[in-house]
Short mmCIF file of C-alpha atoms in Angstrom, two decimals:
data_model
loop_
_atom_site.label_atom_id
_atom_site.label_comp_id
_atom_site.label_asym_id
_atom_site.label_seq_id
_atom_site.Cartn_x
_atom_site.Cartn_y
_atom_site.Cartn_z
CA UNK A 1 30.36 10.06 -5.50
CA UNK A 2 26.77 11.30 -5.52
CA UNK A 3 26.56 14.21 -3.10
CA UNK A 4 24.95 13.24 0.15
CA UNK A 5 22.33 15.47 1.70
CA UNK A 6 23.98 17.96 4.08
CA UNK A 7 22.81 19.50 7.37
CA UNK A 8 21.42 22.57 5.63
CA UNK A 9 19.37 20.47 3.25
CA UNK A 10 18.04 18.41 6.15
CA UNK A 11 17.05 21.60 7.98
CA UNK A 12 15.18 22.76 4.86
CA UNK A 13 13.49 19.37 4.49
CA UNK A 14 12.35 19.33 8.11
CA UNK A 15 11.15 22.95 7.91
CA UNK A 16 9.08 22.01 4.85
CA UNK A 17 7.61 18.94 6.58
CA UNK A 18 6.78 20.89 9.74
CA UNK A 19 5.13 23.61 7.66
CA UNK A 20 2.97 20.93 6.05
CA UNK A 21 2.03 19.62 9.48
CA UNK A 22 1.11 23.16 10.52
CA UNK A 23 -1.41 23.23 7.67
CA UNK A 24 -4.87 21.61 7.53
CA UNK A 25 -4.60 17.86 7.10
CA UNK A 26 -6.85 15.11 5.79
CA UNK A 27 -9.36 15.00 8.65
CA UNK A 28 -7.82 17.29 11.28
CA UNK A 29 -7.22 21.01 11.14
CA UNK A 30 -3.79 22.49 11.82
CA UNK A 31 -4.40 23.23 15.49
CA UNK A 32 -5.48 19.65 16.19
CA UNK A 33 -2.42 18.34 14.35
CA UNK A 34 -0.17 20.60 16.38
CA UNK A 35 -1.81 19.41 19.59
CA UNK A 36 -1.03 15.85 18.48
CA UNK A 37 2.61 16.76 17.83
CA UNK A 38 2.96 18.40 21.22
CA UNK A 39 1.39 15.33 22.82
CA UNK A 40 3.84 13.07 20.98
CA UNK A 41 6.73 15.07 22.35
CA UNK A 42 5.28 15.06 25.87
CA UNK A 43 4.64 11.30 25.66
CA UNK A 44 8.36 10.59 26.05
CA UNK A 45 8.14 11.46 29.73
CA UNK A 46 4.79 9.74 30.38
CA UNK A 47 4.77 7.79 33.65
CA UNK A 48 1.90 5.56 32.57
CA UNK A 49 3.78 4.54 29.42
CA UNK A 50 6.83 3.75 31.56
CA UNK A 51 4.73 1.56 33.84
CA UNK A 52 3.22 -0.24 30.86
CA UNK A 53 6.65 -0.81 29.31
CA UNK A 54 7.80 -2.43 32.54
CA UNK A 55 4.74 -4.70 32.63
CA UNK A 56 4.50 -8.06 30.92
CA UNK A 57 1.74 -6.62 28.76
CA UNK A 58 0.46 -3.04 28.34
CA UNK A 59 -2.98 -4.34 29.30
CA UNK A 60 -1.62 -5.43 32.68
CA UNK A 61 -1.73 -1.79 33.84
CA UNK A 62 -5.29 -0.74 34.54
CA UNK A 63 -4.80 3.04 34.38
CA UNK A 64 -5.75 4.75 31.11
CA UNK A 65 -4.51 7.82 29.27
CA UNK A 66 -6.79 10.82 29.76
CA UNK A 67 -8.29 13.20 27.25
CA UNK A 68 -6.81 16.72 27.28
CA UNK A 69 -5.85 19.69 25.11
CA UNK A 70 -8.77 18.89 22.80
CA UNK A 71 -7.45 15.37 22.17
CA UNK A 72 -9.77 12.49 22.98
CA UNK A 73 -8.73 9.63 25.25
CA UNK A 74 -8.33 7.40 22.18
CA UNK A 75 -6.20 9.99 20.37
CA UNK A 76 -3.88 10.32 23.38
CA UNK A 77 -3.70 6.53 23.64
CA UNK A 78 -2.72 6.15 19.98
CA UNK A 79 -0.07 8.84 20.16
CA UNK A 80 1.50 7.48 23.35
CA UNK A 81 1.53 3.84 22.24
CA UNK A 82 2.97 4.68 18.83
CA UNK A 83 5.72 6.79 20.42
CA UNK A 84 6.62 4.52 23.32
CA UNK A 85 5.57 0.93 22.68
CA UNK A 86 5.02 0.30 18.96
CA UNK A 87 6.40 -3.24 19.00
CA UNK A 88 3.54 -4.56 21.17
CA UNK A 89 0.61 -3.12 19.25
CA UNK A 90 -2.07 -5.67 18.41
CA UNK A 91 -4.97 -5.88 16.02
CA UNK A 92 -7.42 -5.89 18.93
CA UNK A 93 -5.93 -2.67 20.28
CA UNK A 94 -5.97 -1.02 16.84
CA UNK A 95 -9.58 -2.08 16.18
CA UNK A 96 -10.59 -0.48 19.47
CA UNK A 97 -8.91 2.83 18.58
CA UNK A 98 -10.33 2.77 15.02
CA UNK A 99 -13.81 2.20 16.49
CA UNK A 100 -13.35 5.29 18.65
CA UNK A 101 -11.64 7.58 16.10
CA UNK A 102 -12.50 6.27 12.64
CA UNK A 103 -9.92 4.62 10.41
CA UNK A 104 -8.84 7.78 8.60
CA UNK A 105 -8.28 9.82 11.77
CA UNK A 106 -6.38 6.86 13.20
CA UNK A 107 -4.17 6.81 10.09
CA UNK A 108 -3.57 10.55 10.24
CA UNK A 109 -2.60 10.36 13.91
CA UNK A 110 -0.18 7.50 13.21
CA UNK A 111 1.35 9.49 10.36
CA UNK A 112 1.76 12.72 12.30
CA UNK A 113 3.24 10.84 15.25
CA UNK A 114 5.68 8.89 13.08
CA UNK A 115 6.80 12.06 11.31
CA UNK A 116 7.58 13.92 14.51
CA UNK A 117 9.35 10.88 15.97
CA UNK A 118 11.51 10.67 12.83
CA UNK A 119 12.39 14.36 12.88
CA UNK A 120 13.13 14.41 16.60
CA UNK A 121 15.21 11.22 16.42
CA UNK A 122 17.31 12.83 13.71
CA UNK A 123 17.78 15.87 15.97
CA UNK A 124 18.77 13.71 18.92
CA UNK A 125 21.18 11.70 16.79
CA UNK A 126 22.94 14.73 15.30
CA UNK A 127 23.04 16.56 18.65
CA UNK A 128 20.55 19.33 17.88
CA UNK A 129 17.41 20.54 19.62
CA UNK A 130 14.07 19.34 18.19
CA UNK A 131 12.89 21.94 15.67
CA UNK A 132 10.19 24.42 16.65
CA UNK A 133 6.68 24.08 15.28
CA UNK A 134 5.28 26.75 12.99
CA UNK A 135 2.15 28.83 13.54
CA UNK A 136 -0.94 26.77 12.56
CA UNK A 137 -2.56 27.79 9.28
CA UNK A 138 -6.33 28.26 9.43
CA UNK A 139 -8.53 26.30 7.08
CA UNK A 140 -10.58 23.15 6.83
CA UNK A 141 -9.12 19.65 6.43
CA UNK A 142 -9.52 17.96 3.03
CA UNK A 143 -12.04 15.34 4.27
CA UNK A 144 -11.53 13.26 1.13
CA UNK A 145 -11.45 9.50 1.17
CA UNK A 146 -9.42 8.35 -1.85
CA UNK A 147 -10.77 5.85 -4.36
CA UNK A 148 -9.20 2.43 -4.83
CA UNK A 149 -8.85 1.51 -1.17
CA UNK A 150 -9.35 -2.04 0.01
CA UNK A 151 -8.48 -4.70 2.54
CA UNK A 152 -4.91 -5.76 1.75
CA UNK A 153 -4.51 -7.73 4.95
CA UNK A 154 -3.54 -4.81 7.19
CA UNK A 155 -5.47 -3.19 10.05
CA UNK A 156 -6.75 -0.25 8.02
CA UNK A 157 -7.75 0.10 4.35
CA UNK A 158 -4.96 0.89 1.89
CA UNK A 159 -4.62 1.40 -1.82
CA UNK A 160 -4.90 -1.88 -3.69
CA UNK A 161 -2.21 -0.65 -6.10
CA UNK A 162 1.09 -2.02 -4.85
CA UNK A 163 4.00 -0.03 -6.26
CA UNK A 164 6.78 -1.35 -4.04
CA UNK A 165 6.89 -2.35 -0.36
CA UNK A 166 3.71 -2.64 1.69
CA UNK A 167 5.02 0.04 4.05
CA UNK A 168 5.04 2.52 1.17
CA UNK A 169 1.23 2.27 0.88
CA UNK A 170 0.47 1.95 4.60
CA UNK A 171 -0.86 5.51 4.95
CA UNK A 172 -2.56 5.85 1.56
CA UNK A 173 -5.88 6.31 3.37
CA UNK A 174 -4.79 9.88 4.20
CA UNK A 175 -3.22 11.19 0.97
CA UNK A 176 -2.36 14.72 2.09
CA UNK A 177 -0.49 13.56 5.19
CA UNK A 178 0.93 10.59 3.32
CA UNK A 179 2.56 12.93 0.80
CA UNK A 180 4.30 14.74 3.65
CA UNK A 181 5.38 11.44 5.22
CA UNK A 182 6.69 10.02 1.97
CA UNK A 183 8.63 13.19 1.19
CA UNK A 184 10.39 12.81 4.51
CA UNK A 185 11.20 9.12 3.96
CA UNK A 186 12.26 9.64 0.36
CA UNK A 187 14.67 12.46 1.12
CA UNK A 188 15.98 10.78 4.28
CA UNK A 189 16.47 7.28 2.93
CA UNK A 190 15.08 5.91 -0.33
CA UNK A 191 15.73 8.87 -2.71
CA UNK A 192 13.61 7.85 -5.66
CA UNK A 193 15.25 5.38 -8.05
CA UNK A 194 18.11 4.75 -5.59
CA UNK A 195 15.71 2.60 -3.57
CA UNK A 196 15.94 -0.26 -6.06
CA UNK A 197 19.73 -0.05 -6.49
CA UNK A 198 21.73 -2.48 -4.37
CA UNK A 199 24.81 -0.26 -4.41
CA UNK A 200 24.81 3.39 -3.38
CA UNK A 201 27.41 6.10 -3.97
CA UNK A 202 26.64 8.01 -0.80
CA UNK A 203 28.86 8.90 2.12
CA UNK A 204 27.69 5.59 3.59
CA UNK A 205 27.37 2.44 1.46
CA UNK A 206 24.02 0.70 1.22
CA UNK A 207 25.07 -2.11 3.61
CA UNK A 208 26.17 0.53 6.13
CA UNK A 209 22.81 2.31 5.88
CA UNK A 210 20.90 -0.98 6.02
CA UNK A 211 22.84 -2.07 9.11
CA UNK A 212 21.71 1.08 10.92
CA UNK A 213 18.15 0.51 9.64
CA UNK A 214 18.16 -3.09 10.84
CA UNK A 215 19.52 -2.12 14.26
CA UNK A 216 16.88 0.59 14.75
CA UNK A 217 14.16 -1.86 13.66
CA UNK A 218 15.52 -4.51 16.05
CA UNK A 219 15.54 -2.06 18.98
CA UNK A 220 11.96 -1.06 18.19
CA UNK A 221 11.02 -4.76 18.06
CA UNK A 222 9.58 -4.30 14.59
CA UNK A 223 8.93 -7.58 12.78
CA UNK A 224 8.26 -5.86 9.46
CA UNK B 1 17.59 -7.15 7.19
CA UNK B 2 16.80 -8.55 3.74
CA UNK B 3 18.26 -5.42 2.17
CA UNK B 4 21.31 -5.62 4.41
CA UNK B 5 22.06 -9.11 3.15
CA UNK B 6 21.16 -8.39 -0.48
CA UNK B 7 23.23 -5.19 -0.65
CA UNK B 8 26.22 -6.91 0.96
CA UNK B 9 25.87 -9.75 -1.52
CA UNK B 10 25.91 -7.21 -4.37
CA UNK B 11 29.33 -6.11 -3.13
CA UNK B 12 30.54 -9.72 -3.15
CA UNK B 13 30.26 -10.25 0.60
CA UNK B 14 28.60 -13.33 2.09
CA UNK B 15 27.35 -11.54 5.19
CA UNK B 16 26.60 -13.31 8.47
CA UNK B 17 23.55 -11.19 9.28
CA UNK B 18 23.34 -12.34 12.89
CA UNK B 19 26.96 -11.33 13.49
CA UNK B 20 26.32 -8.01 11.78
CA UNK B 21 23.25 -7.30 13.87
CA UNK B 22 24.81 -8.33 17.17
CA UNK B 23 28.37 -7.06 16.71
CA UNK B 24 28.46 -5.06 13.49
CA UNK B 25 30.72 -7.67 11.90
CA UNK B 26 31.04 -7.98 8.13
CA UNK B 27 30.17 -4.36 7.31
CA UNK B 28 32.93 -1.74 7.09
CA UNK B 29 32.69 0.34 10.25
CA UNK B 30 29.70 -1.76 11.26
CA UNK B 31 30.49 -1.84 14.97
CA UNK B 32 30.71 1.97 15.13
CA UNK B 33 27.47 2.40 13.23
CA UNK B 34 25.63 -0.20 15.28
CA UNK B 35 26.79 1.35 18.56
CA UNK B 36 25.81 4.79 17.33
CA UNK B 37 22.30 3.63 16.39
CA UNK B 38 21.92 2.00 19.81
CA UNK B 39 23.15 5.10 21.66
CA UNK B 40 20.74 7.28 19.69
CA UNK B 41 17.82 4.95 20.41
CA UNK B 42 18.49 4.91 24.14
CA UNK B 43 19.62 8.56 24.28
CA UNK B 44 22.61 7.07 26.03
CA UNK B 45 25.16 9.09 28.02
CA UNK B 46 27.83 8.11 25.48
CA UNK B 47 25.81 9.33 22.47
CA UNK B 48 28.10 12.33 21.91
CA UNK B 49 31.15 10.06 21.94
CA UNK B 50 29.54 7.58 19.52
CA UNK B 51 28.54 10.49 17.27
CA UNK B 52 32.14 11.72 17.25
CA UNK B 53 33.31 8.20 16.34
CA UNK B 54 31.00 8.10 13.33
CA UNK B 55 32.04 11.57 12.18
CA UNK B 56 35.73 10.69 12.54
CA UNK B 57 35.26 7.52 10.51
CA UNK B 58 32.83 8.70 7.82
CA UNK B 59 32.99 12.49 7.87
CA UNK B 60 30.23 15.02 8.31
CA UNK B 61 28.29 13.64 5.33
CA UNK B 62 28.44 10.11 6.71
CA UNK B 63 27.21 11.30 10.10
CA UNK B 64 24.25 13.08 8.49
CA UNK B 65 23.37 9.93 6.50
CA UNK B 66 23.55 7.86 9.69
CA UNK B 67 21.29 10.28 11.58
CA UNK B 68 18.79 10.44 8.72
CA UNK B 69 18.61 6.65 8.73
CA UNK B 70 18.02 6.53 12.48
CA UNK B 71 15.23 9.07 12.08
CA UNK B 72 13.58 7.49 9.04
CA UNK B 73 13.50 4.01 10.54
CA UNK B 74 12.24 5.29 13.87
CA UNK B 75 9.24 6.51 11.87
CA UNK B 76 8.96 3.59 9.43
CA UNK B 77 8.86 0.99 12.20
CA UNK B 78 6.01 2.87 13.89
CA UNK B 79 3.99 3.15 10.69
CA UNK B 80 4.49 -0.56 9.97
CA UNK B 81 3.54 -1.63 13.48
CA UNK B 82 0.55 0.71 13.87
CA UNK B 83 -1.00 -0.17 10.50
CA UNK B 84 -0.49 -3.93 10.79
CA UNK B 85 0.94 -4.40 7.31
CA UNK B 86 1.87 -7.86 6.11
CA UNK B 87 5.50 -8.69 5.37
CA UNK B 88 6.02 -8.61 1.59
CA UNK B 89 6.22 -12.05 -0.04
CA UNK B 90 9.70 -11.62 -1.48
CA UNK B 91 11.06 -10.48 1.89
CA UNK B 92 9.35 -13.39 3.59
CA UNK B 93 11.11 -15.82 1.24
CA UNK B 94 14.45 -14.03 1.55
CA UNK B 95 14.50 -14.12 5.35
CA UNK B 96 13.13 -17.58 6.15
CA UNK B 97 16.43 -18.62 7.76
CA UNK B 98 17.12 -15.35 9.57
CA UNK B 99 13.68 -15.07 11.11
CA UNK B 100 14.05 -18.55 12.59
CA UNK B 101 17.66 -18.06 13.71
CA UNK B 102 17.01 -14.71 15.35
CA UNK B 103 13.60 -15.71 16.78
CA UNK B 104 11.97 -12.84 14.92
CA UNK B 105 8.89 -14.97 14.25
CA UNK B 106 8.09 -14.68 17.97
CA UNK B 107 7.65 -10.90 17.71
CA UNK B 108 4.16 -9.50 18.17
CA UNK B 109 4.18 -8.03 14.66
CA UNK B 110 4.69 -11.48 13.11
CA UNK B 111 1.04 -12.22 13.84
CA UNK B 112 0.04 -9.79 11.07
CA UNK B 113 1.70 -11.99 8.47
CA UNK B 114 0.12 -15.15 9.91
CA UNK B 115 1.21 -18.75 10.10
CA UNK B 116 3.34 -18.53 6.94
CA UNK B 117 6.12 -16.88 8.94
CA UNK B 118 6.87 -20.34 10.34
CA UNK B 119 7.58 -21.85 6.93
CA UNK B 120 11.02 -23.44 6.69
CA UNK B 121 13.49 -23.98 3.89
CA UNK B 122 16.34 -22.24 2.17
CA UNK B 123 16.07 -18.49 1.69
CA UNK B 124 15.47 -17.15 -1.80
CA UNK B 125 17.93 -14.27 -2.11
CA UNK B 126 16.77 -11.86 -4.80
CA UNK B 127 19.06 -10.32 -7.37
CA UNK B 128 16.94 -7.17 -7.56
CA UNK B 129 15.50 -5.04 -4.76
CA UNK B 130 12.04 -4.98 -6.34
CA UNK B 131 11.85 -8.78 -6.00
CA UNK B 132 11.79 -8.38 -2.21
CA UNK B 133 8.42 -6.66 -2.46
CA UNK B 134 6.63 -9.01 -4.83
CA UNK B 135 3.80 -10.99 -3.23
#
């Protein structure tokens, strides 16, 4: 049986990913990224998000998220909606946030939020505390828009080169952060060439892993 | 869901995906794994008990794999929903029956893929994973 990743290896993986998030990103510096992470963690106890979740539509609640900690109102809105209510996001909502933030900053915020949700959900599942954030590293963001982007039918531009699933290119607009994100997903789930094998020799079989994946997707009301 | 069915098929099982998703049926230890994923999602009071069930059934390594999967898909679903990506053509064809049966086409995210989600017909089950992602 192929050795499965153990707790120590997961701790090393998450430490590496968090160190990357504590470094300058694509369009945000390290301190801004850390503010976004802290906001994502705080979002879980947001009363406004709870009220929206209980409403027939998030738009049915008139109150808005407020700017704070250097994060704009739109940035806070993106973080909170992605953490708490991702299954009811709409193109109109995304267009409004992209208008306010720019498409690349929007993509970076989505990526950073998804990464911290993934790491913290692992911690919750295994019965550990969420890992601590590192000290932010000074330096400018890359501010590079990659070549080869286009409209592939999604809400933001993505690479027109399709290697595998659409989700694997979803964050190609922000290559530095996307590398961090894809490292996390690869080591947690797909593991390189194993992704295209229908049988796995792990501690859980592929159907067992895919059942968990399908259940988590169902609970998050994710059509994709 | 498409990979759940395809990977079960590769093991010679004709999986009832709806029964697997609702009760964990048809997958070895499926009920335990499904209940664990649900408890983790809701941060339920019985999460520690469900975690112990998974570790007893699959060992420490199995528990770590289960937790990694919960984490990865908690992130993947958010990236998919926040970027509005279209469902891949091969997956669309492979799930035509399941999406209708489970009312998945009524989900908000189905709008990204457009009217084609309401196509009907027999599913085209791929023999290779890569075929799920061909447009």
